[in-house]
Coordinates of C-alpha atoms in Angstrom, one line a residue:
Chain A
X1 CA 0.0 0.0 0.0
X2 CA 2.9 2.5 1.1
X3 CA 4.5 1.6 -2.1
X4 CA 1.4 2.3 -4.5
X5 CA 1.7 5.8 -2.6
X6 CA 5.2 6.4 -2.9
X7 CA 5.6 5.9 -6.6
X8 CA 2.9 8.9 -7.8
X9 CA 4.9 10.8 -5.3
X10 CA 8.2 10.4 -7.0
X11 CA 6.7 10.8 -10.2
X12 CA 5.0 13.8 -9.0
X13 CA 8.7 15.4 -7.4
X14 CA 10.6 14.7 -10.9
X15 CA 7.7 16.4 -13.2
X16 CA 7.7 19.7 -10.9
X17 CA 11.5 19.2 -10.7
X18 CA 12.0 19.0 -14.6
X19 CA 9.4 21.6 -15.1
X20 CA 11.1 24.1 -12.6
X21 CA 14.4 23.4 -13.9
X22 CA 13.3 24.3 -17.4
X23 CA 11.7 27.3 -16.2
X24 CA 15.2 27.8 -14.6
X25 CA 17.0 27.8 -17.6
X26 CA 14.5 29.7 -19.3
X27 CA 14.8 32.4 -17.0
X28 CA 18.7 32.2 -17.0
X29 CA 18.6 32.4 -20.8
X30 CA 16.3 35.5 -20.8
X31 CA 18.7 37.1 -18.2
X32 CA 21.6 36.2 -20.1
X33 CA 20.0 38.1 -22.7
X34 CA 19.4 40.9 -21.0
X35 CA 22.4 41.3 -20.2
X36 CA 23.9 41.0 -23.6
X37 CA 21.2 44.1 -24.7
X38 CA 22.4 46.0 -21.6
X39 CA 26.1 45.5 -22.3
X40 CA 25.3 46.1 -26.0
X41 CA 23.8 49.4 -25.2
X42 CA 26.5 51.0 -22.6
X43 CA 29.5 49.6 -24.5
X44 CA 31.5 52.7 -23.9
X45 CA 32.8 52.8 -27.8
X46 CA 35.8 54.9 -29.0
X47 CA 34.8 58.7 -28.3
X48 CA 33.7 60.1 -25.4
X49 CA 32.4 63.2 -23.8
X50 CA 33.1 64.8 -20.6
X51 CA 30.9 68.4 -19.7
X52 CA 32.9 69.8 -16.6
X53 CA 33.5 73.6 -15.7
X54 CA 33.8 76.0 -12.5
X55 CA 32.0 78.5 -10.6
X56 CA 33.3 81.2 -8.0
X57 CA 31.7 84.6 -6.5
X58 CA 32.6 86.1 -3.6
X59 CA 32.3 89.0 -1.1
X60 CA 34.7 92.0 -1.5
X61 CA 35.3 94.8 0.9
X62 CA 37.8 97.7 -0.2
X63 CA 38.2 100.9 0.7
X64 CA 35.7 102.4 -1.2
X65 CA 32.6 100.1 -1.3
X66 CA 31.6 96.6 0.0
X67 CA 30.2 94.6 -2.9
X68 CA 29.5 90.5 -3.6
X69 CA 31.2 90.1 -7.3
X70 CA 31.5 87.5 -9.5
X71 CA 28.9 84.9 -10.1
X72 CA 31.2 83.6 -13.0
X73 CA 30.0 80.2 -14.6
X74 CA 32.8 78.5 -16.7
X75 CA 31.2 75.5 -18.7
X76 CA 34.0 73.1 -20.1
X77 CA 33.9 70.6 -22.6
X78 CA 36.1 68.1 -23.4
X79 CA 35.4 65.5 -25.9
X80 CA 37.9 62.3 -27.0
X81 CA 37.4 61.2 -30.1
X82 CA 39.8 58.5 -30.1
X83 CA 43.1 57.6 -28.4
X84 CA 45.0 60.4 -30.2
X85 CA 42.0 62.9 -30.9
X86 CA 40.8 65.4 -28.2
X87 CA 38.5 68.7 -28.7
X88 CA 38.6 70.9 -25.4
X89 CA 36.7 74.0 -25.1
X90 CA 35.5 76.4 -22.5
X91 CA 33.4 79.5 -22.1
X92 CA 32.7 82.0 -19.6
X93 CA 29.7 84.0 -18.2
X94 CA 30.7 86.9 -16.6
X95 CA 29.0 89.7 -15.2
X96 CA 30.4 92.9 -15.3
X97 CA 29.1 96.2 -14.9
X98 CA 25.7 95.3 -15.1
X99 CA 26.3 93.1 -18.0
X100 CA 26.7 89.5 -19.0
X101 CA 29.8 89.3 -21.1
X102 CA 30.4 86.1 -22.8
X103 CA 33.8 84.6 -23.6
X104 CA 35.3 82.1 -25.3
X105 CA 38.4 81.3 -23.3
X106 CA 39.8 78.2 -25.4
X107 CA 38.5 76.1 -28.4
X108 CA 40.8 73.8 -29.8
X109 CA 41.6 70.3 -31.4
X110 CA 44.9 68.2 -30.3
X111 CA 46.2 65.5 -32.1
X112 CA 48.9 63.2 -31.1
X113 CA 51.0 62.5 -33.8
X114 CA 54.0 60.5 -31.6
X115 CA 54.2 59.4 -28.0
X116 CA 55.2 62.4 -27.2
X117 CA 54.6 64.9 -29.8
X118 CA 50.7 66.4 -29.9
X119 CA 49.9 69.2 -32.3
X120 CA 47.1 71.8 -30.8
X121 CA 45.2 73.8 -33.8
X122 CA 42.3 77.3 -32.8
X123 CA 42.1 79.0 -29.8
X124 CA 44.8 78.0 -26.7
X125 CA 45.9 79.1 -23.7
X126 CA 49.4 80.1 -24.1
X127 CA 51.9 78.4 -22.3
X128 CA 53.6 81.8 -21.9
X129 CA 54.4 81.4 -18.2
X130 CA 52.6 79.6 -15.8
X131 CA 49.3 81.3 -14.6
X132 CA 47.1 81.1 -17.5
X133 CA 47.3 77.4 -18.4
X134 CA 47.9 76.0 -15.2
X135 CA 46.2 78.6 -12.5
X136 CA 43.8 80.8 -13.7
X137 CA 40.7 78.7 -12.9
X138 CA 38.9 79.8 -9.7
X139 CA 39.4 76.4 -8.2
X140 CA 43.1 76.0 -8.7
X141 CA 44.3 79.6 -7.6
X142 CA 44.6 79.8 -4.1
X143 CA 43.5 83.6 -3.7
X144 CA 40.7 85.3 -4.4
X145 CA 42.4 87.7 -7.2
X146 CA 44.7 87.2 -9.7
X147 CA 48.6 88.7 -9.5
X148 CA 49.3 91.5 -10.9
X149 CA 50.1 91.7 -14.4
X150 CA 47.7 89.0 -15.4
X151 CA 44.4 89.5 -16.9
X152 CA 42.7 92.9 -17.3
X153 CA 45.1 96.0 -16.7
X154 CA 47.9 93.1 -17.0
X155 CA 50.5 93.3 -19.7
X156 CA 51.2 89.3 -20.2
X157 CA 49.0 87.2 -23.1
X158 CA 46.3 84.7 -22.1
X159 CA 45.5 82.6 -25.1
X160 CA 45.7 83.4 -28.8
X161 CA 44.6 81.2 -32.3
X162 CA 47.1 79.1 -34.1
X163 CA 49.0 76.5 -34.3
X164 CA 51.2 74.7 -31.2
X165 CA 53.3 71.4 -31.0
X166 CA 54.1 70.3 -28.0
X167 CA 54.8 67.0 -25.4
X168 CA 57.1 66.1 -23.1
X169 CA 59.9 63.3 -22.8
X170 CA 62.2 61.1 -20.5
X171 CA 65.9 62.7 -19.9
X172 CA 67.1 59.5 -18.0
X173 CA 65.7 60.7 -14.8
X174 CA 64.8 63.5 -15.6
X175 CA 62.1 64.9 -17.6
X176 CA 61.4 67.8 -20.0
X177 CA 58.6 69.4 -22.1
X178 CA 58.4 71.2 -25.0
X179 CA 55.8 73.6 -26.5
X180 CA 56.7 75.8 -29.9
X181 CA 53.5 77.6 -31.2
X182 CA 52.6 80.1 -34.4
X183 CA 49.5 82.3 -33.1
X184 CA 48.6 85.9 -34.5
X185 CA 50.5 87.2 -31.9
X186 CA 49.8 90.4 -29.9
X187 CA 48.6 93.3 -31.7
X188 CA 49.9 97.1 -30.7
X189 CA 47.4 99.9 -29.7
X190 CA 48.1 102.4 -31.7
X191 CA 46.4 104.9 -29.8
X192 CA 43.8 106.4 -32.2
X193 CA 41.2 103.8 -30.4
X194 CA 42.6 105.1 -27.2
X195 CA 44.6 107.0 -27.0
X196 CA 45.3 107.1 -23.2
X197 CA 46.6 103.4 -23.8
X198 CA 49.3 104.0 -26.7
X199 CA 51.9 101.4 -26.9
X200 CA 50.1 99.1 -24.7
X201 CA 50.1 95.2 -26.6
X202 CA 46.3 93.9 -26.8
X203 CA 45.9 89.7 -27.4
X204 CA 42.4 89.7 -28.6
X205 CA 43.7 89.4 -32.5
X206 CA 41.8 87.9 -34.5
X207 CA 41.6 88.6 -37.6
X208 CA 45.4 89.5 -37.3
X209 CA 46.2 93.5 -38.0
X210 CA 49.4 92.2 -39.8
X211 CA 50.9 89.3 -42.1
X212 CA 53.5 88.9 -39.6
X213 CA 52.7 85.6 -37.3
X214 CA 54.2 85.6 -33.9
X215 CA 56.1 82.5 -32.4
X216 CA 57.0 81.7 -29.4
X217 CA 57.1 78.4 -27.1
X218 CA 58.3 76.9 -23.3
X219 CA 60.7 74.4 -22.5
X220 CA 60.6 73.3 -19.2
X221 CA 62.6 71.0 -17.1
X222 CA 62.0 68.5 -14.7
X223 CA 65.4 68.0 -12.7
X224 CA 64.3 65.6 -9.9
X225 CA 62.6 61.8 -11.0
X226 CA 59.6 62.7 -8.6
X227 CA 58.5 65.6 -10.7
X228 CA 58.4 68.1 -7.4
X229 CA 60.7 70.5 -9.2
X230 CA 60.0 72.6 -13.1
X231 CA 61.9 75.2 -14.1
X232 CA 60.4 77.2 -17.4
X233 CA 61.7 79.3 -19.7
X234 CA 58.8 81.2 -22.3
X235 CA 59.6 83.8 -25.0
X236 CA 57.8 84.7 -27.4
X237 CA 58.3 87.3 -30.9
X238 CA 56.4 89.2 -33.2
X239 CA 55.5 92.6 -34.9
X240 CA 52.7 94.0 -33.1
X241 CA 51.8 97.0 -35.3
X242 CA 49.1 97.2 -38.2
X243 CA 50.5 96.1 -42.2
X244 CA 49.9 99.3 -43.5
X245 CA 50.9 101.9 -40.7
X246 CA 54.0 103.7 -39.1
X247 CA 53.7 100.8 -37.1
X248 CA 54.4 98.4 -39.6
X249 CA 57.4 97.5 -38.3
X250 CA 57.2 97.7 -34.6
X251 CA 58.1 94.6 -33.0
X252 CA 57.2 92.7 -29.3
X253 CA 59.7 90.4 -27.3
X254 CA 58.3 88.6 -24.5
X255 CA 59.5 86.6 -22.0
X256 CA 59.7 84.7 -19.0
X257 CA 60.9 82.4 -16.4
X258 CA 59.3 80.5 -13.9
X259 CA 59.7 78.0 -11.2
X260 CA 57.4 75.4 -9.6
X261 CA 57.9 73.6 -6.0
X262 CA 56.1 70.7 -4.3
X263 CA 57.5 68.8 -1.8
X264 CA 56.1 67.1 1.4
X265 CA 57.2 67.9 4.9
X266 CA 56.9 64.9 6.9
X267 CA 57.8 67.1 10.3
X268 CA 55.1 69.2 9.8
X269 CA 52.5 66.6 8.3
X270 CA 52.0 69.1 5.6
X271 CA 52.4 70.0 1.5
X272 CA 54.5 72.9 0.7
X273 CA 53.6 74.7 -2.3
X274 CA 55.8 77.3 -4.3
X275 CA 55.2 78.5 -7.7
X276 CA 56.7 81.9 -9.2
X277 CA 57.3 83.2 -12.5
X278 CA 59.4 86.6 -13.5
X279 CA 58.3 88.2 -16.7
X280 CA 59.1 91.2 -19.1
X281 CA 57.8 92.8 -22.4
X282 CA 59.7 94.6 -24.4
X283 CA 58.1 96.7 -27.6
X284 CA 60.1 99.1 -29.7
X285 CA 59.9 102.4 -29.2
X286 CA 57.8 104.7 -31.3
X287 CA 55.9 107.9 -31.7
X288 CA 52.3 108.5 -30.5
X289 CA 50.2 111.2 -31.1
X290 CA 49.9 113.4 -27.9
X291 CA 45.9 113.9 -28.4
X292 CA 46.2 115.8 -24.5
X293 CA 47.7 118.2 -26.5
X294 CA 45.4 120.6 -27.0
X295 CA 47.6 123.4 -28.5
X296 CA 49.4 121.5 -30.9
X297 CA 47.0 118.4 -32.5
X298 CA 50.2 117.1 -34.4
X299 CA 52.4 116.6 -31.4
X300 CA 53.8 113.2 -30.7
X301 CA 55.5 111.7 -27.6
X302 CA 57.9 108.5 -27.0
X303 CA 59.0 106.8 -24.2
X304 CA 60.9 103.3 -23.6
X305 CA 58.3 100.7 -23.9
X306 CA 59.6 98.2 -21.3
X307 CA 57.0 96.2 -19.1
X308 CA 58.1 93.7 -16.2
X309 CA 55.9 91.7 -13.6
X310 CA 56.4 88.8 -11.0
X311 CA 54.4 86.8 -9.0
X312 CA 56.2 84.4 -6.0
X313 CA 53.5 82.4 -3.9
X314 CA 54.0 79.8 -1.4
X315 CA 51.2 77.5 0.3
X316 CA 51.2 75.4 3.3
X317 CA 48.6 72.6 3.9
X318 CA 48.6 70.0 6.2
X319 CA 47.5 67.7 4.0
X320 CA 48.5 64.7 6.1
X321 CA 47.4 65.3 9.5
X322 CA 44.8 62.8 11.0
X323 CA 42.3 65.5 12.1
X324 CA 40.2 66.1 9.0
X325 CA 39.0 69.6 9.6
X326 CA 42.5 70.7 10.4
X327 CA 43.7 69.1 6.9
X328 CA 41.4 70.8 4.7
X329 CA 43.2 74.3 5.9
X330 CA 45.5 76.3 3.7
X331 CA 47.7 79.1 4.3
X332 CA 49.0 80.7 1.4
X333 CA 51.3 84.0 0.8
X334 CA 51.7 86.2 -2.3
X335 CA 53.9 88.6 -3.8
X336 CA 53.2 90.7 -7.3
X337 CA 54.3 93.5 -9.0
X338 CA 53.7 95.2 -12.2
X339 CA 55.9 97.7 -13.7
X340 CA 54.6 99.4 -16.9
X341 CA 56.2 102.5 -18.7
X342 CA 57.8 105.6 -17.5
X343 CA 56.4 108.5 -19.6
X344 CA 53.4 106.2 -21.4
X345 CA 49.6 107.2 -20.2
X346 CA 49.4 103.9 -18.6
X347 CA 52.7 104.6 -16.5
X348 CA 52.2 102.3 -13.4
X349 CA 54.5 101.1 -10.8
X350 CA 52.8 98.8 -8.1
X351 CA 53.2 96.0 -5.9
X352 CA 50.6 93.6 -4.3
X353 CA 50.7 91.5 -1.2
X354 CA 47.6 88.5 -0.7
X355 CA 47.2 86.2 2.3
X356 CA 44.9 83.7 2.0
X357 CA 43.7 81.4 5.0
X358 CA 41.5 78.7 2.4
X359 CA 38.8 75.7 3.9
X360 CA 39.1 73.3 1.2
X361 CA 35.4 71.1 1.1
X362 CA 36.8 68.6 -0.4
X363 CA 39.6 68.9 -3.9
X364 CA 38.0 70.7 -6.2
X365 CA 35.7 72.9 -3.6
X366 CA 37.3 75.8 -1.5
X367 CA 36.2 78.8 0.9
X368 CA 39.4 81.6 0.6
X369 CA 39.4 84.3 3.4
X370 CA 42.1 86.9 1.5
X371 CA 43.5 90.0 2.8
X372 CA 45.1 91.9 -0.2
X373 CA 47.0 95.1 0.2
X374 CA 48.4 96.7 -3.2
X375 CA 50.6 100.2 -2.9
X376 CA 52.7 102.1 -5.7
X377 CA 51.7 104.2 -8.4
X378 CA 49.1 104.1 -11.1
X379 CA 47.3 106.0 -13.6
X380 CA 43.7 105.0 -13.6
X381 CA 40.3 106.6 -15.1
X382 CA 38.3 108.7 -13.7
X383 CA 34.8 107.2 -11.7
X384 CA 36.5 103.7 -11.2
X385 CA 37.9 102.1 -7.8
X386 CA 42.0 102.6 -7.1
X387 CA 43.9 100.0 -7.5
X388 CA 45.9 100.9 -5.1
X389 CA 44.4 100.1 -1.1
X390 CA 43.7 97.6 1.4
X391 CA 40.8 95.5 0.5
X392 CA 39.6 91.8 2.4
X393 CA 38.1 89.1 -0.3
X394 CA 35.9 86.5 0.8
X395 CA 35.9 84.0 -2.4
X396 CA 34.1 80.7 -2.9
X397 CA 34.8 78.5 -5.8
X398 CA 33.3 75.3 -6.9
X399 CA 34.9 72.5 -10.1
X400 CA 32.8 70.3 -11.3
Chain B
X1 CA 62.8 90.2 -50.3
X2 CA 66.0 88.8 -49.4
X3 CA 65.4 89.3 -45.6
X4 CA 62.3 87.4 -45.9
X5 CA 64.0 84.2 -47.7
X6 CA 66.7 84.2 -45.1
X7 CA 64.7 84.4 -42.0
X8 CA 61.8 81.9 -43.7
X9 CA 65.3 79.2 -44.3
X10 CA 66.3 80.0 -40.5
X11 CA 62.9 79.3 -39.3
X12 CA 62.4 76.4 -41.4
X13 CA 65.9 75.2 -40.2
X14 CA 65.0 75.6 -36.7
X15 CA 61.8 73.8 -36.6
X16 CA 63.5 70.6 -38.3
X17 CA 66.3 70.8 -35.8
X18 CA 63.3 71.1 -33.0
X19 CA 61.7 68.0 -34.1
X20 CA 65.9 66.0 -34.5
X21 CA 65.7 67.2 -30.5
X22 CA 62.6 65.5 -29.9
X23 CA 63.1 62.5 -32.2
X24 CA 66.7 61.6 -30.2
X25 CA 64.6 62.7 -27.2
X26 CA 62.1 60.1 -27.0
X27 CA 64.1 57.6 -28.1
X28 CA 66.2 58.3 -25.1
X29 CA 67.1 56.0 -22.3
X30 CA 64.5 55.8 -19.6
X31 CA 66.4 55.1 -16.2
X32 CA 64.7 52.1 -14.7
X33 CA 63.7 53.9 -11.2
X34 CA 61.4 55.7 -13.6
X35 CA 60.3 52.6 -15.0
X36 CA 59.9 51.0 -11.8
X37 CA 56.9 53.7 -11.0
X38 CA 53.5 52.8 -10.3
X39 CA 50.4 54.1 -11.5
X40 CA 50.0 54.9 -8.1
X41 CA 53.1 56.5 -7.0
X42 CA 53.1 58.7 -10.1
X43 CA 49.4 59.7 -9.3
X44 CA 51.0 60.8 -5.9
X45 CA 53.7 62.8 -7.7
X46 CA 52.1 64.5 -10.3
X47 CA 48.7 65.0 -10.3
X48 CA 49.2 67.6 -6.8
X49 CA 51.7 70.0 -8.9
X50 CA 49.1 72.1 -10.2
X51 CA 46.1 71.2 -8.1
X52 CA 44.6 69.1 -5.1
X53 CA 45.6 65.6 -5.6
X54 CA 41.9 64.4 -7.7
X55 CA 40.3 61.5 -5.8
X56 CA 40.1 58.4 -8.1
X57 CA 36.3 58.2 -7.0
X58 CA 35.9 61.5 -8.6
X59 CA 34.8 59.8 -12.1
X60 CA 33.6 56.7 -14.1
X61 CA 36.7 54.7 -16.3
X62 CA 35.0 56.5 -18.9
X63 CA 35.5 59.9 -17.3
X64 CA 38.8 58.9 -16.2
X65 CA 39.7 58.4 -20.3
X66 CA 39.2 61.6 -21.1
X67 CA 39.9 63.9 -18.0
X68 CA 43.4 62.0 -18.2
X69 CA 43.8 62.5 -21.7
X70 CA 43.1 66.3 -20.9
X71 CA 45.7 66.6 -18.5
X72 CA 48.3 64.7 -20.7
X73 CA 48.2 67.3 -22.9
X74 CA 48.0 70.8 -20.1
X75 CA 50.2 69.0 -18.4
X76 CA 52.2 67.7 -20.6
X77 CA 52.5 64.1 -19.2
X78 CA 54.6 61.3 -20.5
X79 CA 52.9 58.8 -22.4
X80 CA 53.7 56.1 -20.1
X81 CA 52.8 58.3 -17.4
X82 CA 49.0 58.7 -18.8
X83 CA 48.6 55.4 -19.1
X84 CA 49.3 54.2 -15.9
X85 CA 48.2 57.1 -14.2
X86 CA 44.5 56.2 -16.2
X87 CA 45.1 52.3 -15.3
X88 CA 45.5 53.5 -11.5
X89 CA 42.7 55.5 -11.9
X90 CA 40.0 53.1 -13.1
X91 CA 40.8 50.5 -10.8
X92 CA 41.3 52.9 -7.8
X93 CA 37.8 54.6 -8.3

């Protein structure tokens, strides 16, 4: 009787068994697939895309007005092609005096030909130096204002369009890189535009005012096989003034030196940071109508058209401390100074101290608390703020 | 005229000697503590020089191709740097 019993049973256990198993394997086949069509669709392929940018504003108090500034937004793109094909572009939103100005900071295509040779084509930031390629974004500079002699009222180029080879190789131990470019190249004011800035180099040239293409390059050097050390050496020649003017022939030299420093202090449980770069333009002499003349309209003035300016920071961040609040604390000191002609309208001779106490939020976020005083002499126009002051800057930057 | 031929020859002439330079360059013995480098170790040394040392688990291995790429080129990074730096990167993340 058990027996009669028993045997359905079995019979009944291997059915439901085969039957579950099959459904097993169905569903493991239709996973499988799934799968597949999932991988299928976020195979990563040969080009891709990466959207990135900055942000900073901040809090200014000077001597003559306490105002929040800024509100930049910096949208980058960067899209790889293929292994050797890169397009990198950024803009910037800027508001400034009451209006939203709109730039295009870079735009260009690289292409690496060798292992270490990549040839850059449109708009670049000029490795003249070290600020503008490798500082200038709000979340890399550790102050709240640029040096001296950078940007606007600054006498040193940014970026420019043309054409740049560049790379960087093994010298046993040590290391070096190269960068040789052909851009427009600067482009003189002659002071009929104005007037109160003649013999002053402008780097917004495009189209050139000349046939003349300015070249120029860095070569830097990379002593010490863990990379803590660079020393640079820039230059950079061209004529400046229009093809068919007085100024046809008036040439630029540019040039400049710069050293980087990063080395750990184990004593101190900290990074030490020291970057500074010396720089000087030199643009021939020539005559410039003297329209503050109001006697004579014809008369014309000179002077020696020789620019200099320096920046010498150092940073201190205890970067290996256990206590993570105290680790994401910065000090940093700077020095910069701008010396611009004797005898031009634009005469200036000034010099800038910033101290920056930063928070950093994490390594692309930072809070900077900077105290900047500048003193020297300047001419500046009517209606706008001195340069020349004590002023604290409370600056907030954010990479993304 | 003439001045124009000259300095077109001497430009022409030092471009070509530029790209001998580079040629013998990277053909140049690479000292085998360099070698010997990690992906991680030259993370460590490099990537701080300009800005805060990037966290790997800042970005996807897809990000990581082409914000490394980006930086190979501002920051003019060997080629075997790049790559290991990118290999480090992608498994670190």
């Amino acid at each position: 009787m058990k027996n009669i019993l028993i045997l359905p049973v079995i019979l009944l256990f291997f059915t439901i068994n085969a039957y579950s198993q099959n459904y097993d394997n169905q569903k493991f086949e239709k996973m499988s697939n799934d799968i597949d069509s999932l991988k299928e669709l976020s195979k990563p392929g040969k080009s891709k895309f990466l959207l990135r940018g900055y942000s900073h504003s901040g809090l200014e108090i000077t001597e003559e007005n306490t105002s929040f500034v800024g509100g930049s937004f910096n949208p980058i793109f960067i899209y790889k092609q293929s292994d050797r094909l890169m397009f990198e572009s950024e803009l910037e939103f800027e508001l400034e005096d009451r209006n939203l100005n709109i730039g295009l900071e870079y735009a260009n295509i690289s292409y690496l030909l060798t292992k270490s040779l990549t040839v850059r084509f449109g708009k670049i930031l000029l490795p003249f130096g070290i600020f503008v390629d490798r500082m200038h974004p709000a979340w890399v500079d550790k102050f709240s204002s640029k040096p001296l002699g950078v940007g606007h009222g600054g006498i040193l180029p940014g970026s420019d369009i043309g054409i740049e080879l560049r790379g960087a190789s093994y010298l046993g131990s040590s290391k070096i890189n190269y960068s040789l470019y052909v851009m427009n190249g600067p482009r003189l004011n002659e002071g009929d535009e104005e007037p109160d800035e003649a013999g002053q180099l402008h780097y917004d040239n495009f189209p050139d005012n000349n046939k003349n293409k300015a070249i120029g390059g860095r070569l830097g050097f990379l002593p010490l096989s863990n990379s803590s050390l660079e020393i640079g050496f820039s230059g950079m020649y061209g004529k400046v003034g229009s093809g068919n003017s007085q100024y046809a022939d008036v040439a630029s030299k540019l040039y400049a030196i710069d050293i980087s420093y990063i080395q750990n202090l184990p004593f101190m449980q900290s990074v030490l940071d020291i970057k500074t770069r010396y720089s000087g333009v030199i643009t021939d002499n020539a005559d410039y109508r003297d329209y503050d003349n109001l006697v004579n309209p014809d008369a014309m003035y000179t002077f020696t058209n020789q620019n200099s300016t320096t920046f010498a920071q150092i940073a201190i961040r205890p970067a290996m401390v256990n206590n993570k609040i105290l680790r994401s604390f910065e000090i940093a000191g700077r020095y910069s100074d701008l010396l611009t002609p004797e005898g031009s309208k634009w005469a200036s001779n000034l010099n800038q101290w910033e101290f920056s106490l930063n928070y950093w939020l994490n390594w692309r976020t930072v809070f900077k608390l900077s105290y900047r005083t500048t003193e020297g002499e300047v001419e500046y126009d009517e209606g706008t703020d001195s340069p020349v002051g004590k002023a604290f800057l409370f600056h907030w930057a954010i990479g993304f | 005229m003439k001045n124009k031929r000259k300095s077109l020859i001497y430009s022409g002439l030092g471009t070509l000697i530029l790209f001998a330079l580079i040629f013998l360059l990277s053909n140049c013995n690479v000292s085998n503590e360099i070698k010997a480098k990690s992906g991680a170790q030259l993370w460590g040394e490099n990537c701080l020089r300009c800005h805060n040392n990037p966290s790997p688990e800042t970005f996807s291995d897809v990000e990581w191709d082409v914000a490394v790429m980006h930086m190979r080129i501002r920051a003019n990074l060997t080629d075997e740097e790049a790559k290991k730096i990118a290999k480090f990167l992608k498994t670190a993340n």
